Coordinates of C-alpha atoms in Angstrom, one line a residue:
Chain A
M1 CA 0.0 0.0 0.0
S2 CA 1.2 3.5 -0.7
I3 CA 0.9 6.6 1.5
E4 CA -1.7 7.9 -0.9
T5 CA -3.8 4.7 -0.8
A6 CA -3.7 4.6 3.0
Q7 CA -4.8 8.3 3.2
R8 CA -7.7 7.5 0.8
E9 CA -8.8 4.6 2.9
I10 CA -8.9 6.7 6.0
V11 CA -10.9 9.4 4.3
E12 CA -13.4 6.8 3.1
E13 CA -13.7 5.3 6.6
F14 CA -14.3 8.7 8.1
G15 CA -16.8 9.6 5.4
L16 CA -19.2 7.1 7.1
F17 CA -19.6 9.4 10.1
D18 CA -21.8 12.5 10.1
D19 CA -21.0 14.1 13.4
W20 CA -17.9 14.8 15.5
M21 CA -18.9 12.4 18.3
D22 CA -18.8 9.4 16.0
R23 CA -15.5 10.5 14.5
Y24 CA -14.0 10.9 18.0
Q25 CA -15.5 7.7 19.2
Y26 CA -13.8 5.9 16.2
L27 CA -10.5 7.6 17.0
I28 CA -10.8 6.6 20.6
D29 CA -11.5 3.0 19.6
L30 CA -8.6 3.0 17.2
G31 CA -6.4 4.3 19.9
R32 CA -7.5 1.6 22.3
K33 CA -6.6 -1.1 19.7
L34 CA -3.1 0.3 19.2
P35 CA -0.5 -2.3 20.4
E36 CA 0.9 -1.3 23.8
L37 CA 4.6 -0.4 24.0
D38 CA 7.0 -2.2 26.3
A39 CA 8.2 -0.5 29.3
A40 CA 11.7 -0.4 27.6
D41 CA 10.2 1.7 24.8
M42 CA 8.4 4.2 27.2
V43 CA 11.6 6.1 28.1
E44 CA 12.4 9.7 28.0
D45 CA 14.5 9.3 24.8
H46 CA 11.4 8.3 23.0
L47 CA 9.2 11.0 24.5
L48 CA 8.1 13.8 22.1
A49 CA 8.2 17.4 23.3
G50 CA 5.3 19.7 22.4
C51 CA 2.5 17.4 23.5
Q52 CA 0.1 17.8 26.5
S53 CA -0.2 14.1 26.8
Q54 CA 2.8 11.8 26.7
V55 CA 3.7 10.5 23.3
W56 CA 6.4 7.9 22.7
L57 CA 7.6 7.4 19.2
I58 CA 10.2 4.7 18.2
T59 CA 11.7 4.6 14.7
E60 CA 13.1 1.4 13.3
G61 CA 14.2 0.1 9.8
D62 CA 16.0 2.1 7.2
A63 CA 15.4 4.5 4.4
D64 CA 13.9 1.8 2.2
R65 CA 11.4 0.8 4.8
M66 CA 10.8 2.9 7.9
V67 CA 8.9 1.4 10.7
F68 CA 7.3 3.5 13.4
R69 CA 5.8 2.4 16.7
A70 CA 4.1 4.9 18.9
N71 CA 1.6 5.3 21.7
S72 CA 0.2 7.8 24.1
D73 CA -1.4 7.9 27.5
A74 CA -4.3 9.9 26.0
A75 CA -6.9 8.0 24.0
I76 CA -7.7 10.6 21.3
V77 CA -4.0 11.2 20.6
S78 CA -3.5 7.4 20.4
G79 CA -6.2 7.3 17.8
L80 CA -4.4 10.0 15.8
I81 CA -1.2 8.0 16.2
A82 CA -3.0 4.9 14.8
L83 CA -3.9 6.9 11.7
L84 CA -0.3 8.2 11.3
L85 CA 1.1 4.7 11.6
K86 CA -1.3 3.4 9.0
V87 CA -0.2 6.2 6.6
Y88 CA 3.6 6.3 7.3
S89 CA 4.9 3.1 8.9
G90 CA 6.4 0.7 6.4
R91 CA 7.0 3.3 3.7
S92 CA 10.3 4.5 2.3
A93 CA 11.9 7.7 3.6
Q94 CA 11.6 9.3 0.2
E95 CA 7.9 8.6 -0.1
I96 CA 7.3 10.1 3.4
L97 CA 9.1 13.3 2.5
D98 CA 7.3 13.6 -0.8
S99 CA 3.8 13.3 0.7
E100 CA 1.5 15.8 2.4
P101 CA -0.9 14.6 5.2
H102 CA -4.0 15.9 3.4
F103 CA -6.2 13.3 5.1
V104 CA -6.1 15.2 8.3
V105 CA -8.0 18.2 6.8
E106 CA -10.3 15.9 4.8
I107 CA -11.6 13.9 7.8
G108 CA -12.4 17.1 9.7
L109 CA -9.6 16.9 12.2
S110 CA -7.7 19.9 10.9
D111 CA -8.0 21.8 14.1
H112 CA -5.6 19.1 15.5
L113 CA -3.0 20.3 13.1
S114 CA -2.8 23.9 14.3
P115 CA 0.5 24.5 16.0
T116 CA -1.2 26.0 19.0
R117 CA -3.0 22.8 19.7
A118 CA -0.9 21.1 22.3
N119 CA -2.0 17.5 21.3
G120 CA 1.1 16.6 19.5
L121 CA -0.1 15.7 16.0
N122 CA 2.1 18.4 14.6
A123 CA 5.0 17.3 16.7
M124 CA 4.5 13.7 15.6
L125 CA 4.4 14.6 11.9
A126 CA 7.5 16.7 12.3
E127 CA 9.3 13.9 14.0
I128 CA 8.3 11.3 11.4
R129 CA 9.6 13.6 8.6
R130 CA 12.8 14.4 10.6
Q131 CA 13.5 10.7 11.0
A132 CA 12.9 10.1 7.3
Q133 CA 15.4 12.9 6.5
L134 CA 18.0 11.3 8.9
A135 CA 17.4 7.9 7.3
L136 CA 18.1 9.3 3.8
Q137 CA 21.2 11.0 5.0
A138 CA 22.4 7.7 6.5
A139 CA 21.7 5.8 3.4
Chain B
M1 CA -28.6 22.3 26.8
D2 CA -29.2 26.0 27.0
I3 CA -28.2 28.1 29.9
V4 CA -31.3 28.4 32.1
E5 CA -32.0 31.7 33.9
S6 CA -32.0 31.5 37.7
K7 CA -31.7 35.0 38.8
V8 CA -29.8 35.4 42.1
K9 CA -31.4 37.9 44.4
D10 CA -29.8 40.1 47.1
Q11 CA -26.2 39.0 47.0
L12 CA -25.2 39.5 43.4
D13 CA -27.2 40.0 40.2
V14 CA -25.4 37.4 38.2
F15 CA -27.3 38.1 35.0
A16 CA -26.7 41.8 35.1
L17 CA -23.0 40.9 35.7
R18 CA -23.0 38.5 32.7
E19 CA -24.3 41.2 30.5
Q20 CA -21.1 43.2 31.2
F21 CA -19.1 40.4 29.5
P22 CA -19.8 40.3 25.8
V23 CA -17.8 37.1 25.2
L24 CA -20.2 35.1 27.4
A25 CA -22.9 35.5 24.7
R26 CA -20.7 33.6 22.3
R27 CA -21.6 30.2 20.8
V28 CA -19.0 27.7 19.9
H29 CA -18.9 24.3 18.1
D30 CA -22.3 24.3 16.3
E31 CA -24.1 27.0 18.3
K32 CA -23.5 25.6 21.7
P33 CA -23.5 28.3 24.4
L34 CA -20.0 28.9 25.7
V35 CA -19.4 27.7 29.2
Y36 CA -16.2 29.4 30.3
F37 CA -14.5 27.5 33.2
D38 CA -10.9 28.5 32.5
N39 CA -11.0 31.6 34.6
A40 CA -7.9 30.7 36.5
A41 CA -5.9 30.8 33.3
T42 CA -7.3 34.1 32.3
A43 CA -10.6 35.7 33.2
Q44 CA -12.9 37.4 30.7
R45 CA -13.0 41.2 30.3
P46 CA -16.0 43.4 31.2
L47 CA -17.2 46.2 28.8
K48 CA -15.7 48.7 31.2
V49 CA -12.2 47.5 30.6
I50 CA -12.7 46.9 26.8
E51 CA -14.2 50.4 26.3
A52 CA -11.6 52.2 28.4
M53 CA -8.8 50.7 26.3
D54 CA -10.7 51.4 23.1
D55 CA -11.3 55.0 24.2
F56 CA -7.6 55.5 24.9
Y57 CA -6.7 54.5 21.4
R58 CA -9.5 56.5 19.8
R59 CA -9.2 59.8 21.8
Y60 CA -5.9 60.3 23.6
N61 CA -3.2 57.8 22.5
A62 CA 0.1 59.5 23.4
N63 CA 3.2 58.7 25.2
V64 CA 3.2 59.4 28.9
H65 CA 5.2 61.5 31.3
R66 CA 7.2 63.5 28.8
G67 CA 4.8 65.4 26.6
V68 CA 3.7 69.0 26.9
H69 CA 0.7 68.5 24.6
Q70 CA -2.8 67.8 25.8
L71 CA -3.0 64.2 24.6
S72 CA 0.1 63.3 26.5
V73 CA -1.1 65.1 29.6
E74 CA -4.4 63.2 29.4
A75 CA -2.7 59.8 28.9
S76 CA -0.3 60.5 31.8
E77 CA -3.2 61.4 34.0
Q78 CA -5.1 58.2 33.2
F79 CA -2.0 56.1 33.5
E80 CA -1.3 57.4 37.0
L81 CA -4.9 57.2 38.0
A82 CA -4.7 53.5 37.1
R83 CA -1.7 53.2 39.4
D84 CA -3.8 54.7 42.2
S85 CA -6.5 52.2 41.5
V86 CA -4.0 49.4 42.0
R87 CA -2.8 51.1 45.2
R88 CA -6.4 51.1 46.5
L89 CA -6.9 47.5 45.5
L90 CA -3.9 46.4 47.7
N91 CA -4.5 49.0 50.4
A92 CA -0.9 50.3 49.8
D93 CA 0.3 53.5 51.4
S94 CA 1.4 55.3 48.4
V95 CA 1.5 55.1 44.6
R96 CA 5.3 55.2 44.9
E97 CA 5.0 51.6 46.1
V98 CA 3.2 50.4 43.0
V99 CA 5.5 49.4 40.1
F100 CA 3.8 48.3 36.8
T101 CA 5.3 45.1 35.4
R102 CA 4.3 42.8 32.6
G103 CA 2.6 40.6 35.2
T104 CA 3.3 38.5 38.2
T105 CA 6.2 36.7 36.5
E106 CA 8.1 39.9 35.8
A107 CA 7.4 41.2 39.3
V108 CA 8.9 38.1 40.8
N109 CA 11.9 38.3 38.5
L110 CA 12.3 42.0 39.4
V111 CA 12.5 41.2 43.1
A112 CA 14.9 38.3 42.4
Q113 CA 17.3 40.3 40.4
A114 CA 17.1 43.9 41.9
Y115 CA 16.3 43.1 45.5
L116 CA 17.7 39.7 46.4
R117 CA 20.6 39.1 44.1
P118 CA 22.9 41.8 45.6
R119 CA 22.1 40.4 49.1
L120 CA 22.8 36.8 48.4
E121 CA 26.0 34.9 49.2
E122 CA 26.8 31.3 48.3
G123 CA 25.0 28.9 50.6
D124 CA 22.2 31.4 51.4
E125 CA 18.7 29.9 51.2
I126 CA 15.5 30.9 49.4
L127 CA 12.4 29.2 50.9
I128 CA 9.4 28.5 48.7
T129 CA 6.5 26.0 49.0
H130 CA 5.7 22.8 47.1
M131 CA 2.6 24.3 45.5
E132 CA 4.2 27.2 43.7
H133 CA 3.5 28.1 40.0
H134 CA 6.6 27.9 37.8
S135 CA 6.8 31.7 37.9
N136 CA 7.6 31.5 41.6
I137 CA 10.1 28.7 41.2
V138 CA 12.2 29.3 38.1
P139 CA 13.3 32.9 38.8
W140 CA 14.7 31.7 42.2
Q141 CA 16.4 28.7 40.5
M142 CA 18.0 31.0 38.1
L143 CA 19.1 33.2 40.9
C144 CA 20.6 30.2 42.8
E145 CA 22.6 29.3 39.7
Q146 CA 23.9 32.9 39.5
T147 CA 24.8 33.1 43.2
G148 CA 25.3 29.7 44.6
A149 CA 22.3 30.1 46.9
V150 CA 20.1 27.1 47.6
L151 CA 16.4 26.7 47.0
K152 CA 14.5 25.0 49.8
V153 CA 10.9 23.7 49.5
A154 CA 8.4 23.7 52.3
P155 CA 6.1 20.6 52.2
I156 CA 2.4 20.3 51.7
N157 CA -0.1 17.6 52.8
R158 CA -2.4 15.3 50.7
Q159 CA -5.1 17.9 50.9
G160 CA -2.8 20.3 49.3
E161 CA -2.3 22.5 52.4
L162 CA 0.9 24.1 53.3
L163 CA 2.5 22.6 56.4
V164 CA 3.2 25.9 58.2
E165 CA 5.1 24.4 61.2
E166 CA 7.4 22.6 58.8
L167 CA 8.0 25.8 56.9
A168 CA 8.7 27.6 60.2
S169 CA 11.3 25.0 61.1
M170 CA 13.1 25.4 57.8
I171 CA 13.8 29.1 58.5
N172 CA 17.4 29.7 59.6
E173 CA 20.0 32.4 59.6
R174 CA 20.8 31.6 55.9
T175 CA 17.2 32.1 54.8
K176 CA 17.1 35.4 52.8
L177 CA 13.6 35.3 51.4
I178 CA 10.3 33.3 51.6
G179 CA 8.3 33.1 48.4
M180 CA 4.8 31.8 48.6
V181 CA 1.6 31.7 46.6
H182 CA -1.5 33.3 48.1
V183 CA -4.0 31.1 46.2
S184 CA -2.8 28.0 44.3
N185 CA -3.8 27.9 40.7
A186 CA -3.5 24.1 40.5
L187 CA -5.1 23.2 43.8
G188 CA -7.2 26.2 44.8
T189 CA -5.6 26.3 48.3
I190 CA -5.8 29.6 50.1
N191 CA -2.6 29.9 52.1
P192 CA -2.3 31.5 55.5
V193 CA -0.1 34.3 54.3
E194 CA -0.6 36.4 57.4
E195 CA 0.6 33.6 59.7
V196 CA 3.7 32.9 57.6
C197 CA 4.5 36.6 57.5
R198 CA 4.3 36.8 61.3
I199 CA 6.7 33.9 61.6
A200 CA 9.0 35.3 59.0
K201 CA 9.1 38.7 60.8
K202 CA 10.4 37.1 63.9
H203 CA 13.4 35.9 61.9
D204 CA 13.6 39.1 60.0
V205 CA 13.1 37.3 56.7
P206 CA 11.2 39.1 53.9
V207 CA 8.2 37.5 52.3
L208 CA 7.2 37.7 48.6
V209 CA 3.6 36.7 47.8
D210 CA 2.4 35.6 44.4
G211 CA -1.1 37.0 44.5
A212 CA -2.1 36.3 40.9
Q213 CA -4.9 34.1 41.9
A214 CA -5.9 36.0 45.0
T215 CA -7.0 39.5 43.8
P216 CA -9.8 38.1 41.5
H217 CA -11.4 36.4 44.5
M218 CA -10.7 38.2 47.7
A219 CA -9.9 41.6 49.2
V220 CA -6.1 41.9 49.7
D221 CA -4.6 44.2 52.2
V222 CA -0.8 44.2 52.0
Q223 CA -0.5 46.0 55.2
A224 CA -2.7 43.6 57.2
L225 CA -0.9 40.6 55.6
G226 CA 2.5 42.0 56.7
C227 CA 4.3 40.8 53.6
D228 CA 7.1 42.7 51.9
F229 CA 6.4 42.0 48.2
Y230 CA 3.1 41.3 46.5
C231 CA 2.9 40.4 42.8
I232 CA -0.3 40.5 40.7
S233 CA -1.5 40.1 37.1
A234 CA -4.3 42.2 35.6
H235 CA -5.6 39.5 33.3
K236 CA -6.5 37.1 36.1
M237 CA -8.7 39.9 37.6
Y238 CA -10.7 40.9 34.5
G239 CA -8.1 43.3 33.1
P240 CA -5.9 43.0 30.1
T241 CA -2.9 40.6 29.5
G242 CA 0.7 41.8 29.6
I243 CA 0.3 44.1 32.6
G244 CA 0.6 43.5 36.3
A245 CA 2.2 45.1 39.3
L246 CA 4.7 44.7 42.1
W247 CA 3.9 46.2 45.4
A248 CA 6.7 46.6 47.9
R249 CA 7.2 49.0 50.8
E250 CA 8.8 52.3 49.8
S251 CA 11.9 51.9 52.0
I252 CA 12.6 48.6 50.3
L253 CA 12.1 49.9 46.8
E254 CA 14.3 53.0 47.6
D255 CA 17.1 50.6 48.5
M256 CA 16.8 48.5 45.3
P257 CA 18.9 49.4 42.3
P258 CA 17.1 49.6 39.0
W259 CA 16.9 46.4 37.0
Q260 CA 16.4 47.4 33.4
G261 CA 17.9 50.6 32.0
G262 CA 16.4 52.8 29.4
G263 CA 14.1 55.7 28.9
E264 CA 11.4 56.7 31.5
M265 CA 13.6 55.5 34.4
I266 CA 16.1 58.4 34.4
T267 CA 16.2 62.0 35.4
R268 CA 19.5 62.9 33.7
V269 CA 21.8 60.9 31.4
S270 CA 25.3 61.8 30.2
F271 CA 28.1 59.6 29.2
E272 CA 29.7 60.2 32.5
G273 CA 26.8 58.9 34.4
T274 CA 23.0 58.7 34.9
T275 CA 20.7 59.8 37.7
Y276 CA 17.8 57.5 38.2
N277 CA 14.2 58.7 38.3
D278 CA 12.1 58.6 41.5
L279 CA 9.9 55.7 42.6
P280 CA 8.2 53.9 41.0
H281 CA 9.5 55.1 37.6
K282 CA 13.1 53.9 38.2
F283 CA 11.7 50.4 37.7
E284 CA 9.7 51.2 34.6
A285 CA 12.2 51.5 31.8
G286 CA 10.9 52.1 28.3
T287 CA 7.5 53.2 27.1
P288 CA 5.0 51.3 29.3
N289 CA 1.9 49.4 28.4
I290 CA -0.3 52.4 28.7
S291 CA -3.6 51.0 27.4
G292 CA -2.9 48.0 29.5
A293 CA -2.4 50.0 32.6
I294 CA -5.6 52.0 31.9
G295 CA -7.5 48.7 31.5
F296 CA -5.9 47.4 34.7
G297 CA -7.3 50.4 36.5
K298 CA -10.7 49.9 35.1
A299 CA -10.6 46.2 36.2
V300 CA -10.0 47.4 39.8
E301 CA -13.0 49.7 39.5
F302 CA -15.0 46.8 38.2
L303 CA -14.1 44.7 41.2
E304 CA -14.9 47.6 43.5
E305 CA -18.3 48.1 41.9
T306 CA -19.1 44.4 41.9
G307 CA -17.9 44.0 45.5
Y308 CA -15.9 41.1 46.9
E309 CA -18.7 40.2 49.1
G310 CA -21.0 39.3 46.2
I311 CA -18.1 37.7 44.3
V312 CA -17.1 35.5 47.2
W313 CA -20.7 34.6 47.8
Q314 CA -21.3 33.5 44.3
E315 CA -18.0 31.7 43.9
E316 CA -18.4 29.8 47.1
R317 CA -21.8 28.5 46.0
L318 CA -20.4 27.4 42.7
L319 CA -17.4 25.7 44.3
E320 CA -19.7 23.9 46.9
Y321 CA -22.1 22.7 44.2
A322 CA -19.4 21.5 41.8
T323 CA -17.5 19.8 44.5
E324 CA -20.6 18.0 45.8
R325 CA -21.7 16.8 42.4
M326 CA -18.2 15.8 41.3
Q327 CA -17.4 13.9 44.5
A328 CA -20.4 11.7 43.7
I329 CA -18.9 10.6 40.4
D330 CA -17.3 7.1 40.4
G331 CA -13.6 7.2 39.7
L332 CA -13.3 10.9 39.9
E333 CA -10.7 12.3 42.3
I334 CA -10.4 15.9 43.3
I335 CA -6.8 17.0 43.6
G336 CA -6.7 19.7 46.2
T337 CA -9.2 19.5 49.0
A338 CA -7.9 22.2 51.3
K339 CA -10.3 23.6 53.9
H340 CA -9.7 27.1 52.6
K341 CA -10.1 27.0 48.9
G342 CA -10.6 29.4 46.0
P343 CA -13.1 28.5 43.2
V344 CA -11.0 25.8 41.5
V345 CA -11.6 22.1 41.1
S346 CA -8.7 20.2 39.8
F347 CA -9.5 16.5 39.1
T348 CA -8.6 13.2 37.5
L349 CA -11.0 10.6 36.2
E350 CA -10.2 7.0 36.2
G351 CA -9.5 5.6 32.7
A352 CA -9.7 9.1 31.0
H353 CA -6.7 11.3 30.3
P354 CA -7.3 14.9 31.1
N355 CA -6.4 15.9 27.6
D356 CA -9.2 13.6 26.2
I357 CA -11.7 15.0 28.7
G358 CA -10.8 18.6 27.8
T359 CA -11.1 17.9 24.0
I360 CA -14.5 16.2 24.3
V361 CA -16.1 18.7 26.7
D362 CA -14.9 21.5 24.5
H363 CA -17.2 20.1 21.8
Y364 CA -20.0 20.6 24.2
G365 CA -19.1 24.2 24.5
V366 CA -17.2 23.9 27.9
A367 CA -13.8 25.5 28.1
I368 CA -11.7 23.8 30.8
R369 CA -8.0 23.6 31.4
T370 CA -6.0 20.4 31.2
G371 CA -2.3 19.7 31.8
H372 CA 0.2 20.5 34.5
H373 CA -1.0 24.1 35.1
C374 CA 2.5 25.4 35.2
A375 CA 3.0 23.6 38.5
M376 CA 4.7 20.4 37.6
P377 CA 6.0 19.8 41.2
V378 CA 2.4 19.8 42.3
M379 CA 1.6 17.1 39.7
Q380 CA 4.7 15.1 40.9
F381 CA 3.5 15.4 44.5
F382 CA 0.1 13.9 43.7
D383 CA 1.8 11.5 41.2
V384 CA -0.4 12.4 38.2
P385 CA 0.9 13.5 34.8
A386 CA -1.8 16.1 34.5
T387 CA -5.2 17.1 35.8
A388 CA -8.3 18.6 34.3
R389 CA -9.4 21.8 36.0
V390 CA -12.5 23.9 36.2
S391 CA -12.2 27.3 37.7
F392 CA -15.1 29.7 38.3
A393 CA -15.7 33.4 38.1
P394 CA -18.7 35.2 39.6
Y395 CA -20.4 35.4 36.2
N396 CA -20.7 31.6 36.1
I397 CA -23.9 29.9 37.2
R398 CA -25.0 26.6 38.5
N399 CA -26.6 25.6 35.3
E400 CA -23.3 25.8 33.5
I401 CA -21.9 23.3 36.0
D402 CA -24.8 21.0 35.0
I403 CA -23.8 21.4 31.4
F404 CA -20.2 20.6 32.2
L405 CA -21.2 17.5 34.2
E406 CA -23.3 16.3 31.4
A407 CA -20.5 16.8 29.0
L408 CA -18.1 15.1 31.4
G409 CA -20.5 12.1 31.6
K410 CA -20.5 11.9 27.7
A411 CA -16.7 12.1 27.7
R412 CA -16.5 9.2 30.2
D413 CA -18.9 7.1 28.2
M414 CA -16.9 7.7 25.0
L415 CA -13.6 6.9 26.8
A416 CA -14.9 3.9 28.7

């Protein structure tokens, strides 16, 4: 699957909901289903700054196939993480850097992207891109 | 879920009060009435404040203290009248004791750098409490780094109350200042400032009080309190952001060297040397926040007209009602249960992160605070990463608490 296909799938899934409550409920459920991280992963080195809740993000793999694992202590943020992982994990660094996260606006969660929102979606996106850049430099 | 009218008689006309705050008529997220419960972060502004600031810009915007023209004279008059309003608010002796600052934070930094720094030697101690806001921690930590002084922290109990006897036992001949919050923003605790000042006086240790959360809710008399420094922010008490004040006794301020240099704070400058201006101007370098000061003065007038008696009456009812209803919720824990409390309820809910609660109740029109409230040591003490917090103003009503609780119930169902 490509980043574009993953984004299209998410937009279609969210198209089924007509109000914010259903969208949030779906996000919360997605977040609950996110695999838990090991205690060894939930360390300060993996903690992202700029989030009101705690967000741990672990990067593995290389520029050809980057794998991200992440979780948060807040449910809505975990749901956002699940979406980001679906879009970005398992892709090449180049594809990550070449794509824009347009699905966030299309599923009506764009207020989560505003830099003044302290929920960390912005911080996570920035970190994923930064890791992709690092992987390319290392390749 | 509309806001139901339930006019309060005698004590405070809440609905007349609400009409003075235009923002309260706002609707948010698909036409839901705004329920503003983030007053401890910043209160809303009454028309009196908004109009006075607007009037300054429309009719007499000019720089203060230097001009010979009419606009400058008018602006200077209003600026200094505002200073007198702040003097009245705190029952200070003289306007010479009221220094305008950007807020409480700058007032604390001013005392740290201009008063305490020259008096500190390596190994000296600064004593604060475990419930301080970062603004009454970090300036002292910076000062300790600069001078080799040591920061000491007086403990609190599980209710979030200061252990005064412990604090007293920590005072020694190295203690050079006690810094304490009057009303805790994270817990609501009202501290026994007068008692601490009495104890400090016996040891000849000056006391700085962070009064940011006190002046919105209670009459403050710096002379009765017996403190040496009192710091406030206008925006917590219905005035504008970016302005506040430091009060200190005239003799102390006279002794303090200026902190920042520039215009306004001098009487004569040559390359050989500079003569500093009189109090309080020697601490107000640069063109001040003139419209902010004027708004600040009007906020004091607003408090005087509304009256603390009515404010306290309404806020106590809100706090009592909210506490009672929230205590009955399974899995909800109130953080901060001091006997003497301001209108703040900080809480955690089992299985729900405060951030999720805040996001969901926002969609029901309810503005609350979530996070560490700039008091991370308080969060560490209670072993929580964050709390959700509702904080009330006298323009809030019981029905808004019902709306909040209903939204909280929905949040809990969604997060279950």
